[in-house]
Amino acid sequence: HPDLLTEADLLTLAESLRDQGVETWALQIYRRPPGLKLVTLPTVGDDYPSAETMARFRALFKTFIFRPAQ
């Protein structure tokens, strides 16, 4: 969730994983758990992460898997 991890945080994490030899990385965007009555985080927009950041992720890893919020 962007309130917890900024795009800069995600890029730092991705670069660290790549530097450690990780070839496959999956990023799943926050999804509100079904049945959760107390909403603590707002819905994540389609613009997170940005197209530029997504391109960087694809360049960093042999396999990059993206699971959007839906």
PDB file of C-alpha atoms in Angstrom:
ATOM      1  CA  HIS A   1       0.000   0.000   0.000  1.00  0.00           C
ATOM      2  CA  PRO A   2       1.413   3.428  -0.903  1.00  0.00           C
ATOM      3  CA  ASP A   3       0.704   4.657   2.640  1.00  0.00           C
ATOM      4  CA  LEU A   4       3.131   1.998   3.896  1.00  0.00           C
ATOM      5  CA  LEU A   5       5.659   1.695   1.055  1.00  0.00           C
ATOM      6  CA  THR A   6       6.334   4.559  -1.323  1.00  0.00           C
ATOM      7  CA  GLU A   7       7.499   3.913  -4.866  1.00  0.00           C
ATOM      8  CA  ALA A   8      10.994   4.899  -3.733  1.00  0.00           C
ATOM      9  CA  ASP A   9      10.772   2.256  -0.980  1.00  0.00           C
ATOM     10  CA  LEU A  10       9.677  -0.368  -3.505  1.00  0.00           C
ATOM     11  CA  LEU A  11      12.545   0.532  -5.843  1.00  0.00           C
ATOM     12  CA  THR A  12      15.039   0.294  -2.985  1.00  0.00           C
ATOM     13  CA  LEU A  13      13.661  -3.136  -2.091  1.00  0.00           C
ATOM     14  CA  ALA A  14      13.710  -4.294  -5.721  1.00  0.00           C
ATOM     15  CA  GLU A  15      17.296  -3.149  -6.243  1.00  0.00           C
ATOM     16  CA  SER A  16      18.381  -4.849  -3.018  1.00  0.00           C
ATOM     17  CA  LEU A  17      16.767  -8.112  -4.099  1.00  0.00           C
ATOM     18  CA  ARG A  18      18.370  -7.890  -7.537  1.00  0.00           C
ATOM     19  CA  ASP A  19      21.769  -7.229  -5.929  1.00  0.00           C
ATOM     20  CA  GLN A  20      21.295 -10.414  -3.889  1.00  0.00           C
ATOM     21  CA  GLY A  21      20.745 -12.429  -7.057  1.00  0.00           C
ATOM     22  CA  VAL A  22      16.961 -12.650  -7.083  1.00  0.00           C
ATOM     23  CA  GLU A  23      15.739 -13.296 -10.638  1.00  0.00           C
ATOM     24  CA  THR A  24      11.981 -13.519 -10.073  1.00  0.00           C
ATOM     25  CA  TRP A  25       9.971 -11.001  -8.086  1.00  0.00           C
ATOM     26  CA  ALA A  26       6.220 -10.774  -7.579  1.00  0.00           C
ATOM     27  CA  LEU A  27       4.584  -7.570  -6.415  1.00  0.00           C
ATOM     28  CA  GLN A  28       1.023  -7.822  -5.135  1.00  0.00           C
ATOM     29  CA  ILE A  29      -0.814  -4.599  -4.473  1.00  0.00           C
ATOM     30  CA  TYR A  30      -2.800  -4.292  -1.234  1.00  0.00           C
ATOM     31  CA  ARG A  31      -6.252  -5.808  -1.323  1.00  0.00           C
ATOM     32  CA  ARG A  32      -8.753  -5.237   1.438  1.00  0.00           C
ATOM     33  CA  PRO A  33      -9.497  -8.602   3.059  1.00  0.00           C
ATOM     34  CA  PRO A  34     -13.048  -9.848   2.382  1.00  0.00           C
ATOM     35  CA  GLY A  35     -15.382  -9.221   5.279  1.00  0.00           C
ATOM     36  CA  LEU A  36     -13.124  -6.673   6.937  1.00  0.00           C
ATOM     37  CA  LYS A  37     -15.446  -4.255   8.676  1.00  0.00           C
ATOM     38  CA  LEU A  38     -12.860  -1.758   9.873  1.00  0.00           C
ATOM     39  CA  VAL A  39     -11.232  -0.060   6.894  1.00  0.00           C
ATOM     40  CA  THR A  40      -7.784   1.104   7.912  1.00  0.00           C
ATOM     41  CA  LEU A  41      -6.293   1.710   4.467  1.00  0.00           C
ATOM     42  CA  PRO A  42      -8.010   3.256   1.449  1.00  0.00           C
ATOM     43  CA  THR A  43      -8.329   1.459  -1.876  1.00  0.00           C
ATOM     44  CA  VAL A  44      -5.174   1.641  -3.982  1.00  0.00           C
ATOM     45  CA  GLY A  45      -5.518   3.456  -7.309  1.00  0.00           C
ATOM     46  CA  ASP A  46      -4.473   2.052 -10.679  1.00  0.00           C
ATOM     47  CA  ASP A  47      -1.607   4.562 -10.796  1.00  0.00           C
ATOM     48  CA  TYR A  48       0.419   2.785  -8.074  1.00  0.00           C
ATOM     49  CA  PRO A  49       3.072   2.009  -8.889  1.00  0.00           C
ATOM     50  CA  SER A  50       3.596   4.338 -11.822  1.00  0.00           C
ATOM     51  CA  ALA A  51       4.330   3.129 -15.349  1.00  0.00           C
ATOM     52  CA  GLU A  52       7.904   4.392 -14.981  1.00  0.00           C
ATOM     53  CA  THR A  53       8.436   2.390 -11.789  1.00  0.00           C
ATOM     54  CA  MET A  54       6.871  -0.710 -13.348  1.00  0.00           C
ATOM     55  CA  ALA A  55       9.275  -0.431 -16.292  1.00  0.00           C
ATOM     56  CA  ARG A  56      12.181  -0.282 -13.842  1.00  0.00           C
ATOM     57  CA  PHE A  57      10.941  -3.431 -12.075  1.00  0.00           C
ATOM     58  CA  ARG A  58      10.739  -5.255 -15.416  1.00  0.00           C
ATOM     59  CA  ALA A  59      14.297  -4.198 -16.228  1.00  0.00           C
ATOM     60  CA  LEU A  60      15.643  -5.382 -12.865  1.00  0.00           C
ATOM     61  CA  PHE A  61      14.376  -8.965 -12.937  1.00  0.00           C
ATOM     62  CA  LYS A  62      14.419 -11.846 -15.371  1.00  0.00           C
ATOM     63  CA  THR A  63      10.793 -12.457 -14.367  1.00  0.00           C
ATOM     64  CA  PHE A  64       8.590  -9.767 -12.844  1.00  0.00           C
ATOM     65  CA  ILE A  65       5.058 -10.715 -11.802  1.00  0.00           C
ATOM     66  CA  PHE A  66       2.512  -8.004 -11.047  1.00  0.00           C
ATOM     67  CA  ARG A  67      -0.685  -8.727  -9.169  1.00  0.00           C
ATOM     68  CA  PRO A  68      -2.894  -5.617  -9.239  1.00  0.00           C
ATOM     69  CA  ALA A  69      -5.370  -4.739  -6.521  1.00  0.00           C
ATOM     70  CA  GLN A  70      -8.344  -5.663  -8.767  1.00  0.00           C
TER      71      GLN A  70
END
